[in-house]
Coordinates of C-alpha atoms in Angstrom, one line a residue:
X1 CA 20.6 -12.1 -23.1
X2 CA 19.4 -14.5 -20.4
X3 CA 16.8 -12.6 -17.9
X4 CA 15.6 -14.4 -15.2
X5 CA 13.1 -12.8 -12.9
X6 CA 12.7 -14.3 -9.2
X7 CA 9.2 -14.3 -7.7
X8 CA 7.8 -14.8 -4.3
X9 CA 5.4 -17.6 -5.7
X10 CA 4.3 -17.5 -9.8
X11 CA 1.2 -19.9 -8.7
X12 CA -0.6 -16.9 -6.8
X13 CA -2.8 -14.2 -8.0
X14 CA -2.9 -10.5 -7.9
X15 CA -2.2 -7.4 -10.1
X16 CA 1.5 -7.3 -8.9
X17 CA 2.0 -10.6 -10.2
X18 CA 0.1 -10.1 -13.7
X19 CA 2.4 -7.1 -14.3
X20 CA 5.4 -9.1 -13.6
X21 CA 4.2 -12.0 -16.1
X22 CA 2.9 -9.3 -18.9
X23 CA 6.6 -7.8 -18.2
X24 CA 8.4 -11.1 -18.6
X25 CA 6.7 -11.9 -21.8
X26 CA 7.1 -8.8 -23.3
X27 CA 10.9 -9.0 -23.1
X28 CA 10.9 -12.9 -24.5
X29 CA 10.4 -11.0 -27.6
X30 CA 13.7 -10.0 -28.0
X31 CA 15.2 -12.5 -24.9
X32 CA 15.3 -15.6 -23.1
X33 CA 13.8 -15.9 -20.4
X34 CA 13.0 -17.7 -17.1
X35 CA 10.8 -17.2 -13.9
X36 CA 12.0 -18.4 -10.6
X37 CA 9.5 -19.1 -8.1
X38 CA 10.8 -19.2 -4.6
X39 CA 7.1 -21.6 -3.7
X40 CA 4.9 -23.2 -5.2
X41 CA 1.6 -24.1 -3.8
X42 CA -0.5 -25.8 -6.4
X43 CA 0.0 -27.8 -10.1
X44 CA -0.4 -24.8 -11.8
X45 CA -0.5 -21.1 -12.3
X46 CA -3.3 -19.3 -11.7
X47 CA -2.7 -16.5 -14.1
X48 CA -1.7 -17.4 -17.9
X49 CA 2.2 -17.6 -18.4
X50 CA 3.4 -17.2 -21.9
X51 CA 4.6 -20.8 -22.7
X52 CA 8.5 -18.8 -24.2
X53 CA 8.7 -18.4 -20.5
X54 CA 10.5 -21.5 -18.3
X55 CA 9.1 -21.4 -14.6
X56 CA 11.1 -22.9 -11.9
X57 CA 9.7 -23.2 -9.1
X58 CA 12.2 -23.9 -5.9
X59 CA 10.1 -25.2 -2.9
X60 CA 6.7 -27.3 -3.2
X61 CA 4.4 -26.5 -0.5
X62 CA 1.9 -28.7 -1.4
X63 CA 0.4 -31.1 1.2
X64 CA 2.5 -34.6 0.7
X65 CA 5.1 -32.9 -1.5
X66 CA 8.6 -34.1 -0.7
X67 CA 10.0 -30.4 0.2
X68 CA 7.1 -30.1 3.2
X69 CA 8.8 -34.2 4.7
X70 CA 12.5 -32.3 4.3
X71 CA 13.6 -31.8 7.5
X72 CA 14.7 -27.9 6.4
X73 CA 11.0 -27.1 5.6
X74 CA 10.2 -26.6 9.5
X75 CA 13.2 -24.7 10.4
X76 CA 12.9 -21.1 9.8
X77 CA 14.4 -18.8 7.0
X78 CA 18.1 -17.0 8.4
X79 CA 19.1 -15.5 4.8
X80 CA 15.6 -14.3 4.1
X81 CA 15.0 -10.9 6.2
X82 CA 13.2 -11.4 9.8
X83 CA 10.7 -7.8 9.4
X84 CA 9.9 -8.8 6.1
X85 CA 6.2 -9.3 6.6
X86 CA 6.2 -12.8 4.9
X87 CA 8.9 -14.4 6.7
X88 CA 6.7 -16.7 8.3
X89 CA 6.1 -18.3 4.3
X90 CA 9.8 -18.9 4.2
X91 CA 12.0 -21.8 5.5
X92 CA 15.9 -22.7 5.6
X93 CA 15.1 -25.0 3.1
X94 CA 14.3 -22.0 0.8
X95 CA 17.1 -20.4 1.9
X96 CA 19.6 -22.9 0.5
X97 CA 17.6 -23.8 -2.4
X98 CA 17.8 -19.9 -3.5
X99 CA 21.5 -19.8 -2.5
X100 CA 22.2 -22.6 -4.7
X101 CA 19.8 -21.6 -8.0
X102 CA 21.5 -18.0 -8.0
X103 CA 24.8 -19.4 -7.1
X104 CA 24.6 -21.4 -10.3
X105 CA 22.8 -19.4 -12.4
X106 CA 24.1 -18.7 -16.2
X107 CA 21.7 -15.6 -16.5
X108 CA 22.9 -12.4 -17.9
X109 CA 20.7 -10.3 -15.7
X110 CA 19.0 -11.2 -12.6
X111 CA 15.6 -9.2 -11.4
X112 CA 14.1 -9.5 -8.1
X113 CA 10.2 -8.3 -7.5
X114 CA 10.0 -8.3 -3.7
X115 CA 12.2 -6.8 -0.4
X116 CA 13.0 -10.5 0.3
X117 CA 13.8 -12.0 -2.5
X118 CA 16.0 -8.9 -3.3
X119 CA 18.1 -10.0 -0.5
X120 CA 18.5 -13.6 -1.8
X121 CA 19.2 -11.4 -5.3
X122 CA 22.3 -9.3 -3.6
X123 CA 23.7 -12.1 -1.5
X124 CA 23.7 -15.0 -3.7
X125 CA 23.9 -13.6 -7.5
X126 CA 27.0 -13.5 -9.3
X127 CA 29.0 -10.8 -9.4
X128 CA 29.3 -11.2 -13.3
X129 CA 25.4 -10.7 -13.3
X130 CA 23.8 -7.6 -13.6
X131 CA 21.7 -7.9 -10.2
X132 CA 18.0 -5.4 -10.3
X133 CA 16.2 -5.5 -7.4
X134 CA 12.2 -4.1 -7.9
X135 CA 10.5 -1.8 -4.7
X136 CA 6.7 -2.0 -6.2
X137 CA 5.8 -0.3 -2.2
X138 CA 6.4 3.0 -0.8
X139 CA 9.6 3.4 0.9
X140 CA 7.9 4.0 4.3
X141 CA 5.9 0.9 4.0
X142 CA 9.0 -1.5 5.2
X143 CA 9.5 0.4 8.6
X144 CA 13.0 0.7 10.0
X145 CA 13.5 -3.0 10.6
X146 CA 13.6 -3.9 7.5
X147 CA 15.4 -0.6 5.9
X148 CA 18.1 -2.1 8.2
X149 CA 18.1 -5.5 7.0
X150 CA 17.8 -4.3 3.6
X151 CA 20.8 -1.4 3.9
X152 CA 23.9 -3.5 3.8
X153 CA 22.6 -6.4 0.8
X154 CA 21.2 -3.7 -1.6
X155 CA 24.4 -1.8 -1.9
X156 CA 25.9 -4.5 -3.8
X157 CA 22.8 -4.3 -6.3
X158 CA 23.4 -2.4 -9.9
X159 CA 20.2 -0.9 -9.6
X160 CA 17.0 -0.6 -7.5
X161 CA 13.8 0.3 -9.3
X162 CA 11.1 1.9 -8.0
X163 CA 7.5 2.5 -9.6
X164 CA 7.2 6.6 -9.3
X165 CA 9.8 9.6 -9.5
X166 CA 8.7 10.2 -5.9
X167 CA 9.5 7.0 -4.1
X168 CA 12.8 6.8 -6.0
X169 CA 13.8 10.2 -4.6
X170 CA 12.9 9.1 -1.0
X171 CA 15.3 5.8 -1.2
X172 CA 17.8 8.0 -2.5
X173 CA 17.4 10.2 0.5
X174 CA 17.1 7.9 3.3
X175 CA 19.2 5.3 2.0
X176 CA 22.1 6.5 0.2
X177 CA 23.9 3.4 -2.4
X178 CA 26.7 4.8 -3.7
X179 CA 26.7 3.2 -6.9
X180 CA 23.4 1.7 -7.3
X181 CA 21.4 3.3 -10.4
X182 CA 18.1 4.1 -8.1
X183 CA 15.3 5.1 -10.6
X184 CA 11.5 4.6 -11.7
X185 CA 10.1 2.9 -14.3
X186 CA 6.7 2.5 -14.5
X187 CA 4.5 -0.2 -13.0
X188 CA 3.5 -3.1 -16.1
X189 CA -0.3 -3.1 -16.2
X190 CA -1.8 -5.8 -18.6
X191 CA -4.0 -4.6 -21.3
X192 CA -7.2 -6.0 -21.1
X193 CA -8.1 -9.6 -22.9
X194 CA -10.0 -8.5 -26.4
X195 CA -14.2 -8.7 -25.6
X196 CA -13.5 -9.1 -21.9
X197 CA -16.6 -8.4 -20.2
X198 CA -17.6 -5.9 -18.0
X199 CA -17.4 -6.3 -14.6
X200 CA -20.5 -4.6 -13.5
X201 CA -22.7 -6.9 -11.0
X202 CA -25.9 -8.3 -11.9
X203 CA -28.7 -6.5 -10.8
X204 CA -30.9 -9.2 -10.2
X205 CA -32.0 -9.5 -6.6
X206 CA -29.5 -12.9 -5.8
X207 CA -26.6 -11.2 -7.7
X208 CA -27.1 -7.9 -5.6
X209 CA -27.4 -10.3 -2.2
X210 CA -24.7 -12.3 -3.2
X211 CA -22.0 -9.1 -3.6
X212 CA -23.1 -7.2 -0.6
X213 CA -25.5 -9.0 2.2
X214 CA -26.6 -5.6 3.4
X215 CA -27.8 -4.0 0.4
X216 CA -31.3 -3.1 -0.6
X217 CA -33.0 -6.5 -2.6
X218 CA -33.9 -4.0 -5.0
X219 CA -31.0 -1.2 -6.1
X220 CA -32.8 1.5 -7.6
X221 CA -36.2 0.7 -6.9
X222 CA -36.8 4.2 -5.3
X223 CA -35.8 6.3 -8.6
X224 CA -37.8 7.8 -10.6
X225 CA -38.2 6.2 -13.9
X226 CA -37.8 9.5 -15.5
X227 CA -34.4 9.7 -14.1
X228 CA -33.1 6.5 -16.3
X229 CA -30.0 7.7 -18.4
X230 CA -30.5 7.6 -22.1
X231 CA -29.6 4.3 -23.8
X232 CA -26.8 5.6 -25.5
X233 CA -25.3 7.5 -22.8
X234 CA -22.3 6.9 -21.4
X235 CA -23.5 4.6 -18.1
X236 CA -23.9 6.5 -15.0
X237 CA -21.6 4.6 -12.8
X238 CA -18.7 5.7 -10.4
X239 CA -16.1 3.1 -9.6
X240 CA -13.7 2.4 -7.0
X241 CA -11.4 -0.3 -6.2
X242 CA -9.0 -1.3 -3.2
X243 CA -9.0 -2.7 0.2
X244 CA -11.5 -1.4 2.7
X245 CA -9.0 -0.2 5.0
X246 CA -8.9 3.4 6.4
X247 CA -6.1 4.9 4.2
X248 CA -8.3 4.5 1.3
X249 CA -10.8 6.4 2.5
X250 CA -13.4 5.4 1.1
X251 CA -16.2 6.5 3.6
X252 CA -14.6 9.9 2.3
X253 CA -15.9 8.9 -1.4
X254 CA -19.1 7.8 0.1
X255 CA -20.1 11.5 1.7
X256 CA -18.6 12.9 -1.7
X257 CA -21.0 10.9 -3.6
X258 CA -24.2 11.5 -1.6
X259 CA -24.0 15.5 -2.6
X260 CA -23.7 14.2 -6.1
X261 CA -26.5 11.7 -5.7
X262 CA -28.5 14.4 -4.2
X263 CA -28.4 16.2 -7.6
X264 CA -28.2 13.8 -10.1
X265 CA -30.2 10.3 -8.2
X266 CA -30.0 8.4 -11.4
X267 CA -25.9 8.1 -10.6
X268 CA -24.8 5.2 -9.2
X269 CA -21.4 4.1 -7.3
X270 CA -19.3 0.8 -7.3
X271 CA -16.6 0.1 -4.5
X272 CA -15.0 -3.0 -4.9
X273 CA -12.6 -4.5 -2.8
X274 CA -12.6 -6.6 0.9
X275 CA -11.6 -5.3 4.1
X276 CA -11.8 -4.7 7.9
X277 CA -13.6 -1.6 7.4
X278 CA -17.0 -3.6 5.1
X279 CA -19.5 -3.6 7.8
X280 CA -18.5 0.7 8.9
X281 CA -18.9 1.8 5.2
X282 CA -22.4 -0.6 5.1
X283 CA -23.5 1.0 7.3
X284 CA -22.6 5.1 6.4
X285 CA -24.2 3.9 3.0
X286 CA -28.0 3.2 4.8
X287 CA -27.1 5.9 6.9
X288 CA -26.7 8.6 4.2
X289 CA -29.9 7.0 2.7
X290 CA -27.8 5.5 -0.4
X291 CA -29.1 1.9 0.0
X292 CA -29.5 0.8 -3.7
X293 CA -27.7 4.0 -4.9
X294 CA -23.8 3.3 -3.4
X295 CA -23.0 -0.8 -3.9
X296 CA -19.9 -2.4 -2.0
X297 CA -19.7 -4.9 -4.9
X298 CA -17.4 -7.7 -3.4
X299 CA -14.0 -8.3 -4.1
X300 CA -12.1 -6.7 -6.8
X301 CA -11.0 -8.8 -10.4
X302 CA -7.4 -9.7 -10.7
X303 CA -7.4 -7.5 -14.0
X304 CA -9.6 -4.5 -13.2
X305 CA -12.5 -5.3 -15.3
X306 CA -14.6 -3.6 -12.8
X307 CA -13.8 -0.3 -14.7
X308 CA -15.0 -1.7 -17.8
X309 CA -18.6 -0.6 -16.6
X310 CA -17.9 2.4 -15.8
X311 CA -17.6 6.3 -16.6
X312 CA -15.5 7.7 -13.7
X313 CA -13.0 5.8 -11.6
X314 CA -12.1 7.5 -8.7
X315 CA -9.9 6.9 -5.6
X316 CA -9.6 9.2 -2.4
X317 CA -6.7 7.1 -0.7
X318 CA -4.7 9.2 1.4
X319 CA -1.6 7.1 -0.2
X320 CA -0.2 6.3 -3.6
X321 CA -1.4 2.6 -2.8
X322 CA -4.4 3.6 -5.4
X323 CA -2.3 4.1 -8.1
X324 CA -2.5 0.6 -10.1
X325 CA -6.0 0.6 -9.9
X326 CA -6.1 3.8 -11.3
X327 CA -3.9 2.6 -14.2
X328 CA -6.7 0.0 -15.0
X329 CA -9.1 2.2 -15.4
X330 CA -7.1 4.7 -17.8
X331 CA -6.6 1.5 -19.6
X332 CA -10.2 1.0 -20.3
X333 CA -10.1 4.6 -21.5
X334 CA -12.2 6.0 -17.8
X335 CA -11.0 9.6 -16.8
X336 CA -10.2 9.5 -13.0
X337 CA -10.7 11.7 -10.0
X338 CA -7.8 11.2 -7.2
X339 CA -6.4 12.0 -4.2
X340 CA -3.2 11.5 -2.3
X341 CA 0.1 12.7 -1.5
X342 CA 2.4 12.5 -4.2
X343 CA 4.0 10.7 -5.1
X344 CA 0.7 8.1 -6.2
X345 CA -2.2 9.6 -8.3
X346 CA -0.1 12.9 -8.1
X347 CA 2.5 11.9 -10.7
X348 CA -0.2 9.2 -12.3
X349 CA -1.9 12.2 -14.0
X350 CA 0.6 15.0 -14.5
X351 CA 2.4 12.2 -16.6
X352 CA -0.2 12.3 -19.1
X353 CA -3.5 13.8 -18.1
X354 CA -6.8 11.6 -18.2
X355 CA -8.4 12.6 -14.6
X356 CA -8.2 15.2 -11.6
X357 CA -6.9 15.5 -8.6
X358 CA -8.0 17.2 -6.0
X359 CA -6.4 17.4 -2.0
X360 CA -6.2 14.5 0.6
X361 CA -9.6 14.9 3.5
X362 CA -11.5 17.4 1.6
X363 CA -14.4 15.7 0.7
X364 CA -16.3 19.6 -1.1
X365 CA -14.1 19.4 -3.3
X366 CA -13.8 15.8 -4.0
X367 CA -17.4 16.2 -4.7
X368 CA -16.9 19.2 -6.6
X369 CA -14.5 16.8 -9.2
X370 CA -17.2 14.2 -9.3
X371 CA -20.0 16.9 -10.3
X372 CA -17.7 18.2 -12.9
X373 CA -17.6 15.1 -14.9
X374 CA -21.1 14.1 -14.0
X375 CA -22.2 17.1 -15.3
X376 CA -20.0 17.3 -18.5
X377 CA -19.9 14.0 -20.7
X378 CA -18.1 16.1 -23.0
X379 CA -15.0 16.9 -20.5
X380 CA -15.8 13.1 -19.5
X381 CA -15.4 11.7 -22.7
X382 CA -12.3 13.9 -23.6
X383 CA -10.6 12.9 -20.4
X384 CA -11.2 9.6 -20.8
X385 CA -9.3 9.7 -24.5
X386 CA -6.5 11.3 -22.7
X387 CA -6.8 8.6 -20.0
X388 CA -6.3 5.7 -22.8
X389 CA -3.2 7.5 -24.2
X390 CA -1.4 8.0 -20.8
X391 CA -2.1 4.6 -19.9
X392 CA 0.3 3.2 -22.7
X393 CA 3.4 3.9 -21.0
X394 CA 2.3 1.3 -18.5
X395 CA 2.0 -1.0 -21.2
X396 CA 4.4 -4.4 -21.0
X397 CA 5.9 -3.1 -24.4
X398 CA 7.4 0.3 -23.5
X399 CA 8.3 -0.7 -19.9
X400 CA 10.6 -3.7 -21.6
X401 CA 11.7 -1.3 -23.9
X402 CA 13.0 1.0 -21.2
X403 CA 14.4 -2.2 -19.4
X404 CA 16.5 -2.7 -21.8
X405 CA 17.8 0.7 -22.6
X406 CA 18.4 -0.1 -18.1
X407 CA 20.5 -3.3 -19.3
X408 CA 22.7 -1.4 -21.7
X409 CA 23.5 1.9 -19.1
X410 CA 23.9 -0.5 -16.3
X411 CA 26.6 -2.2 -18.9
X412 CA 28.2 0.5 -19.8
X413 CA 28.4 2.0 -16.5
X414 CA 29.6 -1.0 -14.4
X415 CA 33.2 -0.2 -14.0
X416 CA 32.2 3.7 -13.3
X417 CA 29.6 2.6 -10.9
X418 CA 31.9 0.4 -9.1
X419 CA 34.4 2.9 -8.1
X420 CA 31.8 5.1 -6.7
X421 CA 30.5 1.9 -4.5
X422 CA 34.1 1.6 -3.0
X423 CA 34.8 5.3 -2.4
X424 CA 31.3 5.7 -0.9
X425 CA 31.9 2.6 1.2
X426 CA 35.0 3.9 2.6
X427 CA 32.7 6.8 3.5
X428 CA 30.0 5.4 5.2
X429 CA 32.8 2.6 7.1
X430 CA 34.9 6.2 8.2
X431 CA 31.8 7.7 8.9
X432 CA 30.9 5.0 11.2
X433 CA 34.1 4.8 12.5
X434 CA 34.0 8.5 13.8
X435 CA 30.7 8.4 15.3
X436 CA 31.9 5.6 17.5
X437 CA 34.9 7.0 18.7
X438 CA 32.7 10.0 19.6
X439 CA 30.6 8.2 21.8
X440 CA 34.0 6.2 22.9

């Protein structure tokens, strides 16, 4: 078959977009297949693209390109949705080149990654096409705008594929598409380049300057030397990763880890990420007397090698936005600790196993987790093999695989699935009509 996969822009960074590359590759095993980006903004891709895949990019954004002198490229997007949070990034003129790609597309199977493209996805692709639109966020993320502009395009999809149990059963609920295939599948996380590095900061005086302005010239230099871990230990490092917003909690984290820094000094703890929140968790750090101890250790790597120095990863994010990181660290075989309401870290460890969880705001026995491990290499080390294993279904080989078992039931079904569409249309337009004749 012919996939083609449409991206918001294939020339930017991020773990979302190494996922959707690794995923892309993996099904050029057995398929061909093309990337679409809607922008482009430099020569060429940041991340490595597997040269089986063709990239098309739609609209050139770079300064002095033809596109940006096209009178279109100023007027704004009408076909891309208006709450979609990056609807300033889109144009008319990417309107009608999308319009005009999908319109003539000889794919077998179209897959959108993003809200916005999806719409492009269900307005424009052929009804002949197998059309997949991806929801990588939480349903409540969009907000009610944009589950309105998104309510009346997805329902021609053939499916819409979500990255947990949980936030398929919410679209389900709140957005009924009769005929749709609504499911999970899990999120593609990359495994790890062979010899990669670790991630873990240099503890030189510049390097420790460099990563965090406000931390002590000289991590560590009030320990006691007896307190050094043994050379062959496992490294006494705790790591976090994410934005340094509120919902991830982290000054939550940083409490948790002074009571196990109280008992065991020699521990240290990695956050790394960027955020509005960098200068409030500076300062709880000095504050809680952690200076050299508790590191805010710059921004995050696009492919989680941060974990690779590490022997717990832990997240206390009040959402399932920790989730992904999460999965890099299983990948490196690190057991994690987590919080959140389901459906994020919840359904991340009961899949498999590899970590803890422990409730949302209660930072004793987030604490308690973290002792637990610090305190038990053994339990470490055996969570940490489990980690590894439950990682693998997040790997760009099984997800394809279970893609394309996807592609054959959405096959199969199509006639099936179509009926339901038009009897739950004629629902939902009868529906409508009673309620206004109620108000009438």
């Amino acid at each position: 078959m012919k996939i083609t996969l449409l991206l918001h822009n294939a020339y930017a960074v991020g773990a979302a977009l190494r996922g959707t590359l690794a995923l892309a590759a993996a099904l050029a095993d057995h398929h061909d297949v093309e990337l679409v980006s809607m922008l482009r903004h430099r020569e060429v891709p940041r991340c490595a693209v597997d040269p089986r895949l063709r990239l098309v990019p739609l609209v050139d954004t770079r300064v002095g390109s033809h596109d940006m002198a096209h009178p279109l490229f100023g007027e704004p997007a009408r076909d891309f949705p208006a709450a979609d949070r990056h609807h300033h990034q889109y144009s008319r003129l990417v309107d009608l080149r999308a319009a005009e790609f999908l319109r003539g597309t000889d794919a077998d199977v179209l897959i959108g990654t993003r809200s916005g493209v999806n719409v492009y996805l269900a307005r424009f692709g052929p009804r002949r096409t197998l059309r997949i639109a991806q929801e990588p966020l939480p349903y409540d993320t969009h907000g009610a705008l944009l589950h309105a502009e998104l309510a009346h395009p997805y329902r021609v999809l053939d499916a819409l594929v979500t990255t947990t149990e949980g936030t398929a059963a919410r679209w389900r609920a709140r957005l009924p598409l009769p005929g749709v295939r609504v499911l999970a599948l899990p999120a593609v996380v990359p495994v790890p380049s062979p010899g990669a590095p670790p991630a873990a900061p240099d503890t030189g005086p510049a390097a420790s300057a460099a990563a965090d302005p406000g931390a002590d010239a000289n991590p560590g230099a009030d320990a006691d030397p007896a307190d050094a871990p043994d050379a062959d230990a496992d490294p006494p490092v705790i790591v976090a990763a994410g934005r340094l917003v509120p919902g991830e909690r982290f000054d939550l984290l940083i409490e948790a880890f002074s009571a196990v820094c109280a008992k065991h000094p020699d521990w240290r703890l990695r956050i790394h990420g960027e955020g509005p929140e960098r200068a409030r968790l500076r300062s709880l750090i000095d504050g809680l007397g952690l200076t050299g101890r508790a590191e805010l250790a710059g921004p995050r790597s696009p492919d989680g090698a941060e974990f690779a120095g590490a022997s717990i990863a832990v997240s206390a994010s009040d959402t399932e936005a920790s989730g992904p990181a999460l999965v890099e660290a299983m990948r490196r075989g690190v057991p994690v600790v987590g919080t959140g309401r389901p459906p994020g870290p919840t359904e991340l460890i009961h899949a498999g196993g590899g970590g803890m969880l422990r409730p949302c705001d209660d930072g004793r026995a987030l604490a308690g987790a973290l002792l637990d491990l610090v305190e038990d290499p053994a339990h470490r080390r055996a969570l940490g093999a489990a980690a590894l294993e439950s990682a693998r279904r997040h790997g760009p080989g099984p997800v394809a695989e279970r893609y394309r078992l996807l592609f054959e039931e959405l096959r199969a079904t199509r006639r099936s699935r179509a009926v339901r569409r038009a009897l739950g249309g004629a629902r939902l337009r009868a529906r409508a009509l009673t309620r206004g004749n109620v108000r009438a």
